Amino acid sequence: ENFLKKKKDNKITILELGSFHGNSTAAFFFYFKYSQIYAGDIFPDLFRYHSNKINNFFVDTSSEESIQKNILSKKIFYDLIIEDAGHFFKDQIISVFLLFRILKEKGVFVVEELDFPNIRKDMNIKNERPSLKEILKLVKADKEFNSSYVSKEDKEYFINNVSNISIFKGRFNEIAFIEKK
């Protein structure tokens, strides 16, 4: 709540990836009373809620092409982006580094289940490194990183525009809050 309450009573635009049935979208709908919410999922037909403040759409976050076609091409900028989609190694990395450009100034990018690629073999079958969690820790420590999933331009943009990275351990999993300058 420390990261979100500042935006609670503002007119904001939210992108939620991995909306599934829409339960968290509904929570955002009531918490952020003046928000416009874009809820993307690989199975948008499972979404249960309807409102003129909610736009449900298809996106496959494992595909850069799908992210480009269904999100980036719309030229919408967001105050809050929540990544709660596939949680796979590659998906988390490309989502953050492709979508960070459409996060507004002072925006917050949330990555749920940040630790999945490190603790679940099915989320990182090839045991690749560095994971998003490891990348974020390196950026926070002002250290170099290399990833085959991050272009030089996206890496530079991210590093030059991130203001704070906070990683927390919940009861079961980890979550990251990435704040933009």
JSON list of C-alpha atoms in Angstrom, two decimals:
[
{"chain": "A", "resi": 1, "resn": "GLU", "atom": "CA", "xyz": [0.00, 0.00, 0.00]},
{"chain": "A", "resi": 2, "resn": "ASN", "atom": "CA", "xyz": [2.95, 2.36, 0.55]},
{"chain": "A", "resi": 3, "resn": "PHE", "atom": "CA", "xyz": [3.52, 2.39, -3.21]},
{"chain": "A", "resi": 4, "resn": "LEU", "atom": "CA", "xyz": [-0.12, 2.62, -4.25]},
{"chain": "A", "resi": 5, "resn": "LYS", "atom": "CA", "xyz": [-1.88, 4.89, -1.75]},
{"chain": "A", "resi": 6, "resn": "LYS", "atom": "CA", "xyz": [-0.25, 7.99, -3.31]},
{"chain": "A", "resi": 7, "resn": "LYS", "atom": "CA", "xyz": [-2.22, 7.24, -6.48]},
{"chain": "A", "resi": 8, "resn": "LYS", "atom": "CA", "xyz": [-5.46, 6.10, -4.83]},
{"chain": "A", "resi": 9, "resn": "ASP", "atom": "CA", "xyz": [-7.49, 9.28, -5.32]},
{"chain": "A", "resi": 10, "resn": "ASN", "atom": "CA", "xyz": [-5.95, 10.34, -8.63]},
{"chain": "A", "resi": 11, "resn": "LYS", "atom": "CA", "xyz": [-7.21, 9.73, -12.13]},
{"chain": "A", "resi": 12, "resn": "ILE", "atom": "CA", "xyz": [-4.81, 6.99, -13.24]},
{"chain": "A", "resi": 13, "resn": "THR", "atom": "CA", "xyz": [-4.37, 4.46, -16.00]},
{"chain": "A", "resi": 14, "resn": "ILE", "atom": "CA", "xyz": [-3.57, 0.87, -15.00]},
{"chain": "A", "resi": 15, "resn": "LEU", "atom": "CA", "xyz": [-2.27, -2.05, -17.05]},
{"chain": "A", "resi": 16, "resn": "GLU", "atom": "CA", "xyz": [-2.71, -5.45, -15.46]},
{"chain": "A", "resi": 17, "resn": "LEU", "atom": "CA", "xyz": [-1.10, -8.43, -17.18]},
{"chain": "A", "resi": 18, "resn": "GLY", "atom": "CA", "xyz": [-2.41, -11.84, -16.18]},
{"chain": "A", "resi": 19, "resn": "SER", "atom": "CA", "xyz": [-5.90, -10.73, -15.21]},
{"chain": "A", "resi": 20, "resn": "PHE", "atom": "CA", "xyz": [-7.41, -14.24, -15.50]},
{"chain": "A", "resi": 21, "resn": "HIS", "atom": "CA", "xyz": [-10.98, -14.05, -14.08]},
{"chain": "A", "resi": 22, "resn": "GLY", "atom": "CA", "xyz": [-10.52, -10.39, -13.15]},
{"chain": "A", "resi": 23, "resn": "ASN", "atom": "CA", "xyz": [-10.64, -10.67, -9.36]},
{"chain": "A", "resi": 24, "resn": "SER", "atom": "CA", "xyz": [-7.65, -8.37, -8.79]},
{"chain": "A", "resi": 25, "resn": "THR", "atom": "CA", "xyz": [-8.97, -6.07, -11.54]},
{"chain": "A", "resi": 26, "resn": "ALA", "atom": "CA", "xyz": [-12.17, -5.75, -9.52]},
{"chain": "A", "resi": 27, "resn": "ALA", "atom": "CA", "xyz": [-10.13, -4.89, -6.42]},
{"chain": "A", "resi": 28, "resn": "PHE", "atom": "CA", "xyz": [-8.24, -2.21, -8.39]},
{"chain": "A", "resi": 29, "resn": "PHE", "atom": "CA", "xyz": [-11.59, -0.92, -9.71]},
{"chain": "A", "resi": 30, "resn": "PHE", "atom": "CA", "xyz": [-12.80, -0.19, -6.18]},
{"chain": "A", "resi": 31, "resn": "TYR", "atom": "CA", "xyz": [-9.46, 0.89, -4.68]},
{"chain": "A", "resi": 32, "resn": "PHE", "atom": "CA", "xyz": [-8.58, 3.31, -7.51]},
{"chain": "A", "resi": 33, "resn": "LYS", "atom": "CA", "xyz": [-11.97, 4.97, -7.93]},
{"chain": "A", "resi": 34, "resn": "TYR", "atom": "CA", "xyz": [-10.88, 7.26, -10.78]},
{"chain": "A", "resi": 35, "resn": "SER", "atom": "CA", "xyz": [-8.90, 4.72, -12.77]},
{"chain": "A", "resi": 36, "resn": "GLN", "atom": "CA", "xyz": [-9.08, 3.35, -16.27]},
{"chain": "A", "resi": 37, "resn": "ILE", "atom": "CA", "xyz": [-7.97, -0.29, -16.21]},
{"chain": "A", "resi": 38, "resn": "TYR", "atom": "CA", "xyz": [-6.60, -2.33, -19.10]},
{"chain": "A", "resi": 39, "resn": "ALA", "atom": "CA", "xyz": [-6.67, -6.03, -18.18]},
{"chain": "A", "resi": 40, "resn": "GLY", "atom": "CA", "xyz": [-4.73, -8.33, -20.49]},
{"chain": "A", "resi": 41, "resn": "ASP", "atom": "CA", "xyz": [-4.60, -12.10, -20.43]},
{"chain": "A", "resi": 42, "resn": "ILE", "atom": "CA", "xyz": [-3.95, -15.03, -22.74]},
{"chain": "A", "resi": 43, "resn": "PHE", "atom": "CA", "xyz": [-7.53, -16.17, -22.01]},
{"chain": "A", "resi": 44, "resn": "PRO", "atom": "CA", "xyz": [-9.61, -12.96, -22.03]},
{"chain": "A", "resi": 45, "resn": "ASP", "atom": "CA", "xyz": [-12.85, -14.91, -22.41]},
{"chain": "A", "resi": 46, "resn": "LEU", "atom": "CA", "xyz": [-12.50, -16.09, -18.78]},
{"chain": "A", "resi": 47, "resn": "PHE", "atom": "CA", "xyz": [-12.77, -12.50, -17.51]},
{"chain": "A", "resi": 48, "resn": "ARG", "atom": "CA", "xyz": [-15.90, -12.01, -15.36]},
{"chain": "A", "resi": 49, "resn": "TYR", "atom": "CA", "xyz": [-16.26, -8.25, -14.83]},
{"chain": "A", "resi": 50, "resn": "HIS", "atom": "CA", "xyz": [-17.57, -5.50, -17.07]},
{"chain": "A", "resi": 51, "resn": "SER", "atom": "CA", "xyz": [-17.43, -1.73, -16.74]},
{"chain": "A", "resi": 52, "resn": "ASN", "atom": "CA", "xyz": [-16.75, 1.27, -18.93]},
{"chain": "A", "resi": 53, "resn": "LYS", "atom": "CA", "xyz": [-13.65, 1.72, -16.73]},
{"chain": "A", "resi": 54, "resn": "ILE", "atom": "CA", "xyz": [-12.29, -1.75, -17.60]},
{"chain": "A", "resi": 55, "resn": "ASN", "atom": "CA", "xyz": [-10.91, -2.83, -20.98]},
{"chain": "A", "resi": 56, "resn": "ASN", "atom": "CA", "xyz": [-10.27, -6.56, -21.21]},
{"chain": "A", "resi": 57, "resn": "PHE", "atom": "CA", "xyz": [-8.04, -7.76, -24.06]},
{"chain": "A", "resi": 58, "resn": "PHE", "atom": "CA", "xyz": [-5.86, -10.61, -25.33]},
{"chain": "A", "resi": 59, "resn": "VAL", "atom": "CA", "xyz": [-2.09, -10.55, -24.86]},
{"chain": "A", "resi": 60, "resn": "ASP", "atom": "CA", "xyz": [0.49, -13.32, -24.78]},
{"chain": "A", "resi": 61, "resn": "THR", "atom": "CA", "xyz": [3.30, -11.99, -22.57]},
{"chain": "A", "resi": 62, "resn": "SER", "atom": "CA", "xyz": [5.64, -14.73, -23.79]},
{"chain": "A", "resi": 63, "resn": "SER", "atom": "CA", "xyz": [5.61, -13.11, -27.23]},
{"chain": "A", "resi": 64, "resn": "GLU", "atom": "CA", "xyz": [7.31, -9.79, -28.00]},
{"chain": "A", "resi": 65, "resn": "GLU", "atom": "CA", "xyz": [5.14, -9.60, -31.13]},
{"chain": "A", "resi": 66, "resn": "SER", "atom": "CA", "xyz": [1.95, -9.93, -29.06]},
{"chain": "A", "resi": 67, "resn": "ILE", "atom": "CA", "xyz": [3.12, -7.29, -26.60]},
{"chain": "A", "resi": 68, "resn": "GLN", "atom": "CA", "xyz": [3.92, -4.96, -29.51]},
{"chain": "A", "resi": 69, "resn": "LYS", "atom": "CA", "xyz": [0.61, -5.58, -31.30]},
{"chain": "A", "resi": 70, "resn": "ASN", "atom": "CA", "xyz": [-1.74, -5.62, -28.30]},
{"chain": "A", "resi": 71, "resn": "ILE", "atom": "CA", "xyz": [-0.11, -3.08, -25.95]},
{"chain": "A", "resi": 72, "resn": "LEU", "atom": "CA", "xyz": [2.70, -0.95, -27.36]},
{"chain": "A", "resi": 73, "resn": "SER", "atom": "CA", "xyz": [0.96, -0.13, -30.65]},
{"chain": "A", "resi": 74, "resn": "LYS", "atom": "CA", "xyz": [-1.97, 1.40, -28.70]},
{"chain": "A", "resi": 75, "resn": "LYS", "atom": "CA", "xyz": [0.32, 4.24, -27.52]},
{"chain": "A", "resi": 76, "resn": "ILE", "atom": "CA", "xyz": [-1.29, 4.35, -24.05]},
{"chain": "A", "resi": 77, "resn": "PHE", "atom": "CA", "xyz": [0.88, 5.34, -21.09]},
{"chain": "A", "resi": 78, "resn": "TYR", "atom": "CA", "xyz": [0.24, 3.92, -17.63]},
{"chain": "A", "resi": 79, "resn": "ASP", "atom": "CA", "xyz": [0.65, 5.14, -14.06]},
{"chain": "A", "resi": 80, "resn": "LEU", "atom": "CA", "xyz": [0.68, 1.58, -12.77]},
{"chain": "A", "resi": 81, "resn": "ILE", "atom": "CA", "xyz": [1.65, -1.67, -14.50]},
{"chain": "A", "resi": 82, "resn": "ILE", "atom": "CA", "xyz": [1.13, -4.98, -12.73]},
{"chain": "A", "resi": 83, "resn": "GLU", "atom": "CA", "xyz": [2.87, -8.00, -14.24]},
{"chain": "A", "resi": 84, "resn": "ASP", "atom": "CA", "xyz": [1.15, -11.12, -12.92]},
{"chain": "A", "resi": 85, "resn": "ALA", "atom": "CA", "xyz": [1.10, -13.20, -16.10]},
{"chain": "A", "resi": 86, "resn": "GLY", "atom": "CA", "xyz": [3.04, -16.37, -16.93]},
{"chain": "A", "resi": 87, "resn": "HIS", "atom": "CA", "xyz": [5.90, -15.83, -14.42]},
{"chain": "A", "resi": 88, "resn": "PHE", "atom": "CA", "xyz": [8.29, -17.63, -16.76]},
{"chain": "A", "resi": 89, "resn": "PHE", "atom": "CA", "xyz": [11.94, -16.59, -16.87]},
{"chain": "A", "resi": 90, "resn": "LYS", "atom": "CA", "xyz": [11.81, -14.92, -20.31]},
{"chain": "A", "resi": 91, "resn": "ASP", "atom": "CA", "xyz": [8.29, -13.51, -19.91]},
{"chain": "A", "resi": 92, "resn": "GLN", "atom": "CA", "xyz": [9.11, -11.51, -16.79]},
{"chain": "A", "resi": 93, "resn": "ILE", "atom": "CA", "xyz": [12.21, -9.99, -18.36]},
{"chain": "A", "resi": 94, "resn": "ILE", "atom": "CA", "xyz": [10.66, -9.00, -21.69]},
{"chain": "A", "resi": 95, "resn": "SER", "atom": "CA", "xyz": [7.54, -7.62, -20.00]},
{"chain": "A", "resi": 96, "resn": "VAL", "atom": "CA", "xyz": [9.51, -5.28, -17.75]},
{"chain": "A", "resi": 97, "resn": "PHE", "atom": "CA", "xyz": [12.02, -4.10, -20.34]},
{"chain": "A", "resi": 98, "resn": "LEU", "atom": "CA", "xyz": [9.53, -3.67, -23.20]},
{"chain": "A", "resi": 99, "resn": "LEU", "atom": "CA", "xyz": [6.80, -2.04, -21.13]},
{"chain": "A", "resi": 100, "resn": "PHE", "atom": "CA", "xyz": [8.88, 0.22, -18.91]},
{"chain": "A", "resi": 101, "resn": "ARG", "atom": "CA", "xyz": [8.86, 2.83, -21.71]},
{"chain": "A", "resi": 102, "resn": "ILE", "atom": "CA", "xyz": [5.07, 3.18, -21.46]},
{"chain": "A", "resi": 103, "resn": "LEU", "atom": "CA", "xyz": [5.15, 3.67, -17.71]},
{"chain": "A", "resi": 104, "resn": "LYS", "atom": "CA", "xyz": [4.49, 7.34, -16.96]},
{"chain": "A", "resi": 105, "resn": "GLU", "atom": "CA", "xyz": [6.87, 9.54, -15.00]},
{"chain": "A", "resi": 106, "resn": "LYS", "atom": "CA", "xyz": [6.62, 8.64, -11.27]},
{"chain": "A", "resi": 107, "resn": "GLY", "atom": "CA", "xyz": [4.80, 5.45, -12.28]},
{"chain": "A", "resi": 108, "resn": "VAL", "atom": "CA", "xyz": [5.11, 2.11, -10.52]},
{"chain": "A", "resi": 109, "resn": "PHE", "atom": "CA", "xyz": [5.77, -1.25, -12.19]},
{"chain": "A", "resi": 110, "resn": "VAL", "atom": "CA", "xyz": [4.85, -4.25, -10.01]},
{"chain": "A", "resi": 111, "resn": "VAL", "atom": "CA", "xyz": [6.16, -7.76, -10.71]},
{"chain": "A", "resi": 112, "resn": "GLU", "atom": "CA", "xyz": [4.37, -10.49, -8.80]},
{"chain": "A", "resi": 113, "resn": "GLU", "atom": "CA", "xyz": [5.93, -13.89, -8.07]},
{"chain": "A", "resi": 114, "resn": "LEU", "atom": "CA", "xyz": [9.34, -12.42, -8.91]},
{"chain": "A", "resi": 115, "resn": "ASP", "atom": "CA", "xyz": [11.05, -15.48, -7.44]},
{"chain": "A", "resi": 116, "resn": "PHE", "atom": "CA", "xyz": [9.25, -18.13, -9.56]},
{"chain": "A", "resi": 117, "resn": "PRO", "atom": "CA", "xyz": [12.06, -18.52, -12.15]},
{"chain": "A", "resi": 118, "resn": "ASN", "atom": "CA", "xyz": [14.54, -19.02, -9.28]},
{"chain": "A", "resi": 119, "resn": "ILE", "atom": "CA", "xyz": [12.52, -21.48, -7.17]},
{"chain": "A", "resi": 120, "resn": "ARG", "atom": "CA", "xyz": [10.36, -23.33, -9.71]},
{"chain": "A", "resi": 121, "resn": "LYS", "atom": "CA", "xyz": [12.14, -25.41, -12.34]},
{"chain": "A", "resi": 122, "resn": "ASP", "atom": "CA", "xyz": [9.05, -25.31, -14.58]},
{"chain": "A", "resi": 123, "resn": "MET", "atom": "CA", "xyz": [9.38, -21.51, -14.82]},
{"chain": "A", "resi": 124, "resn": "ASN", "atom": "CA", "xyz": [13.03, -21.67, -15.95]},
{"chain": "A", "resi": 125, "resn": "ILE", "atom": "CA", "xyz": [13.46, -25.03, -17.67]},
{"chain": "A", "resi": 126, "resn": "LYS", "atom": "CA", "xyz": [16.88, -24.16, -19.14]},
{"chain": "A", "resi": 127, "resn": "ASN", "atom": "CA", "xyz": [18.09, -22.77, -15.79]},
{"chain": "A", "resi": 128, "resn": "GLU", "atom": "CA", "xyz": [19.06, -19.50, -17.50]},
{"chain": "A", "resi": 129, "resn": "ARG", "atom": "CA", "xyz": [20.69, -16.58, -15.72]},
{"chain": "A", "resi": 130, "resn": "PRO", "atom": "CA", "xyz": [20.35, -13.82, -14.81]},
{"chain": "A", "resi": 131, "resn": "SER", "atom": "CA", "xyz": [16.69, -13.91, -13.78]},
{"chain": "A", "resi": 132, "resn": "LEU", "atom": "CA", "xyz": [14.70, -10.70, -13.52]},
{"chain": "A", "resi": 133, "resn": "LYS", "atom": "CA", "xyz": [15.22, -10.76, -9.76]},
{"chain": "A", "resi": 134, "resn": "GLU", "atom": "CA", "xyz": [18.97, -10.99, -10.26]},
{"chain": "A", "resi": 135, "resn": "ILE", "atom": "CA", "xyz": [18.90, -8.24, -12.91]},
{"chain": "A", "resi": 136, "resn": "LEU", "atom": "CA", "xyz": [16.96, -5.91, -10.60]},
{"chain": "A", "resi": 137, "resn": "LYS", "atom": "CA", "xyz": [19.42, -6.53, -7.77]},
{"chain": "A", "resi": 138, "resn": "LEU", "atom": "CA", "xyz": [22.34, -5.75, -10.12]},
{"chain": "A", "resi": 139, "resn": "VAL", "atom": "CA", "xyz": [20.68, -2.54, -11.34]},
{"chain": "A", "resi": 140, "resn": "LYS", "atom": "CA", "xyz": [19.95, -1.51, -7.76]},
{"chain": "A", "resi": 141, "resn": "ALA", "atom": "CA", "xyz": [23.63, -2.12, -6.86]},
{"chain": "A", "resi": 142, "resn": "ASP", "atom": "CA", "xyz": [24.69, -0.11, -9.95]},
{"chain": "A", "resi": 143, "resn": "LYS", "atom": "CA", "xyz": [26.35, -3.19, -11.47]},
{"chain": "A", "resi": 144, "resn": "GLU", "atom": "CA", "xyz": [26.44, -4.39, -15.06]},
{"chain": "A", "resi": 145, "resn": "PHE", "atom": "CA", "xyz": [24.17, -7.15, -16.39]},
{"chain": "A", "resi": 146, "resn": "ASN", "atom": "CA", "xyz": [23.68, -8.89, -19.71]},
{"chain": "A", "resi": 147, "resn": "SER", "atom": "CA", "xyz": [20.58, -10.69, -20.92]},
{"chain": "A", "resi": 148, "resn": "SER", "atom": "CA", "xyz": [19.82, -12.05, -24.36]},
{"chain": "A", "resi": 149, "resn": "TYR", "atom": "CA", "xyz": [16.22, -10.87, -23.80]},
{"chain": "A", "resi": 150, "resn": "VAL", "atom": "CA", "xyz": [17.07, -7.18, -23.26]},
{"chain": "A", "resi": 151, "resn": "SER", "atom": "CA", "xyz": [18.17, -4.92, -26.10]},
{"chain": "A", "resi": 152, "resn": "LYS", "atom": "CA", "xyz": [20.93, -2.39, -25.52]},
{"chain": "A", "resi": 153, "resn": "GLU", "atom": "CA", "xyz": [18.41, 0.45, -26.00]},
{"chain": "A", "resi": 154, "resn": "ASP", "atom": "CA", "xyz": [15.86, -1.00, -23.56]},
{"chain": "A", "resi": 155, "resn": "LYS", "atom": "CA", "xyz": [18.59, -1.65, -21.00]},
{"chain": "A", "resi": 156, "resn": "GLU", "atom": "CA", "xyz": [19.91, 1.93, -21.22]},
{"chain": "A", "resi": 157, "resn": "TYR", "atom": "CA", "xyz": [16.39, 3.38, -21.05]},
{"chain": "A", "resi": 158, "resn": "PHE", "atom": "CA", "xyz": [15.58, 1.32, -17.97]},
{"chain": "A", "resi": 159, "resn": "ILE", "atom": "CA", "xyz": [18.80, 2.16, -16.14]},
{"chain": "A", "resi": 160, "resn": "ASN", "atom": "CA", "xyz": [18.48, 5.87, -16.96]},
{"chain": "A", "resi": 161, "resn": "ASN", "atom": "CA", "xyz": [14.82, 6.09, -15.89]},
{"chain": "A", "resi": 162, "resn": "VAL", "atom": "CA", "xyz": [14.47, 3.85, -12.83]},
{"chain": "A", "resi": 163, "resn": "SER", "atom": "CA", "xyz": [14.41, 5.72, -9.53]},
{"chain": "A", "resi": 164, "resn": "ASN", "atom": "CA", "xyz": [13.91, 2.90, -7.02]},
{"chain": "A", "resi": 165, "resn": "ILE", "atom": "CA", "xyz": [13.65, -0.89, -6.89]},
{"chain": "A", "resi": 166, "resn": "SER", "atom": "CA", "xyz": [12.15, -2.57, -3.83]},
{"chain": "A", "resi": 167, "resn": "ILE", "atom": "CA", "xyz": [11.84, -6.34, -3.44]},
{"chain": "A", "resi": 168, "resn": "PHE", "atom": "CA", "xyz": [9.74, -7.85, -0.66]},
{"chain": "A", "resi": 169, "resn": "LYS", "atom": "CA", "xyz": [9.15, -11.40, 0.50]},
{"chain": "A", "resi": 170, "resn": "GLY", "atom": "CA", "xyz": [5.54, -12.16, 1.27]},
{"chain": "A", "resi": 171, "resn": "ARG", "atom": "CA", "xyz": [4.18, -15.19, 3.02]},
{"chain": "A", "resi": 172, "resn": "PHE", "atom": "CA", "xyz": [4.83, -17.33, -0.03]},
{"chain": "A", "resi": 173, "resn": "ASN", "atom": "CA", "xyz": [6.50, -15.37, -2.82]},
{"chain": "A", "resi": 174, "resn": "GLU", "atom": "CA", "xyz": [8.42, -12.24, -3.69]},
{"chain": "A", "resi": 175, "resn": "ILE", "atom": "CA", "xyz": [7.17, -9.04, -5.27]},
{"chain": "A", "resi": 176, "resn": "ALA", "atom": "CA", "xyz": [9.07, -6.16, -6.84]},
{"chain": "A", "resi": 177, "resn": "PHE", "atom": "CA", "xyz": [8.05, -2.51, -6.98]},
{"chain": "A", "resi": 178, "resn": "ILE", "atom": "CA", "xyz": [9.98, -0.60, -9.63]},
{"chain": "A", "resi": 179, "resn": "GLU", "atom": "CA", "xyz": [9.52, 3.17, -9.55]},
{"chain": "A", "resi": 180, "resn": "LYS", "atom": "CA", "xyz": [10.21, 5.42, -12.49]},
{"chain": "A", "resi": 181, "resn": "LYS", "atom": "CA", "xyz": [11.87, 8.83, -12.25]}
]
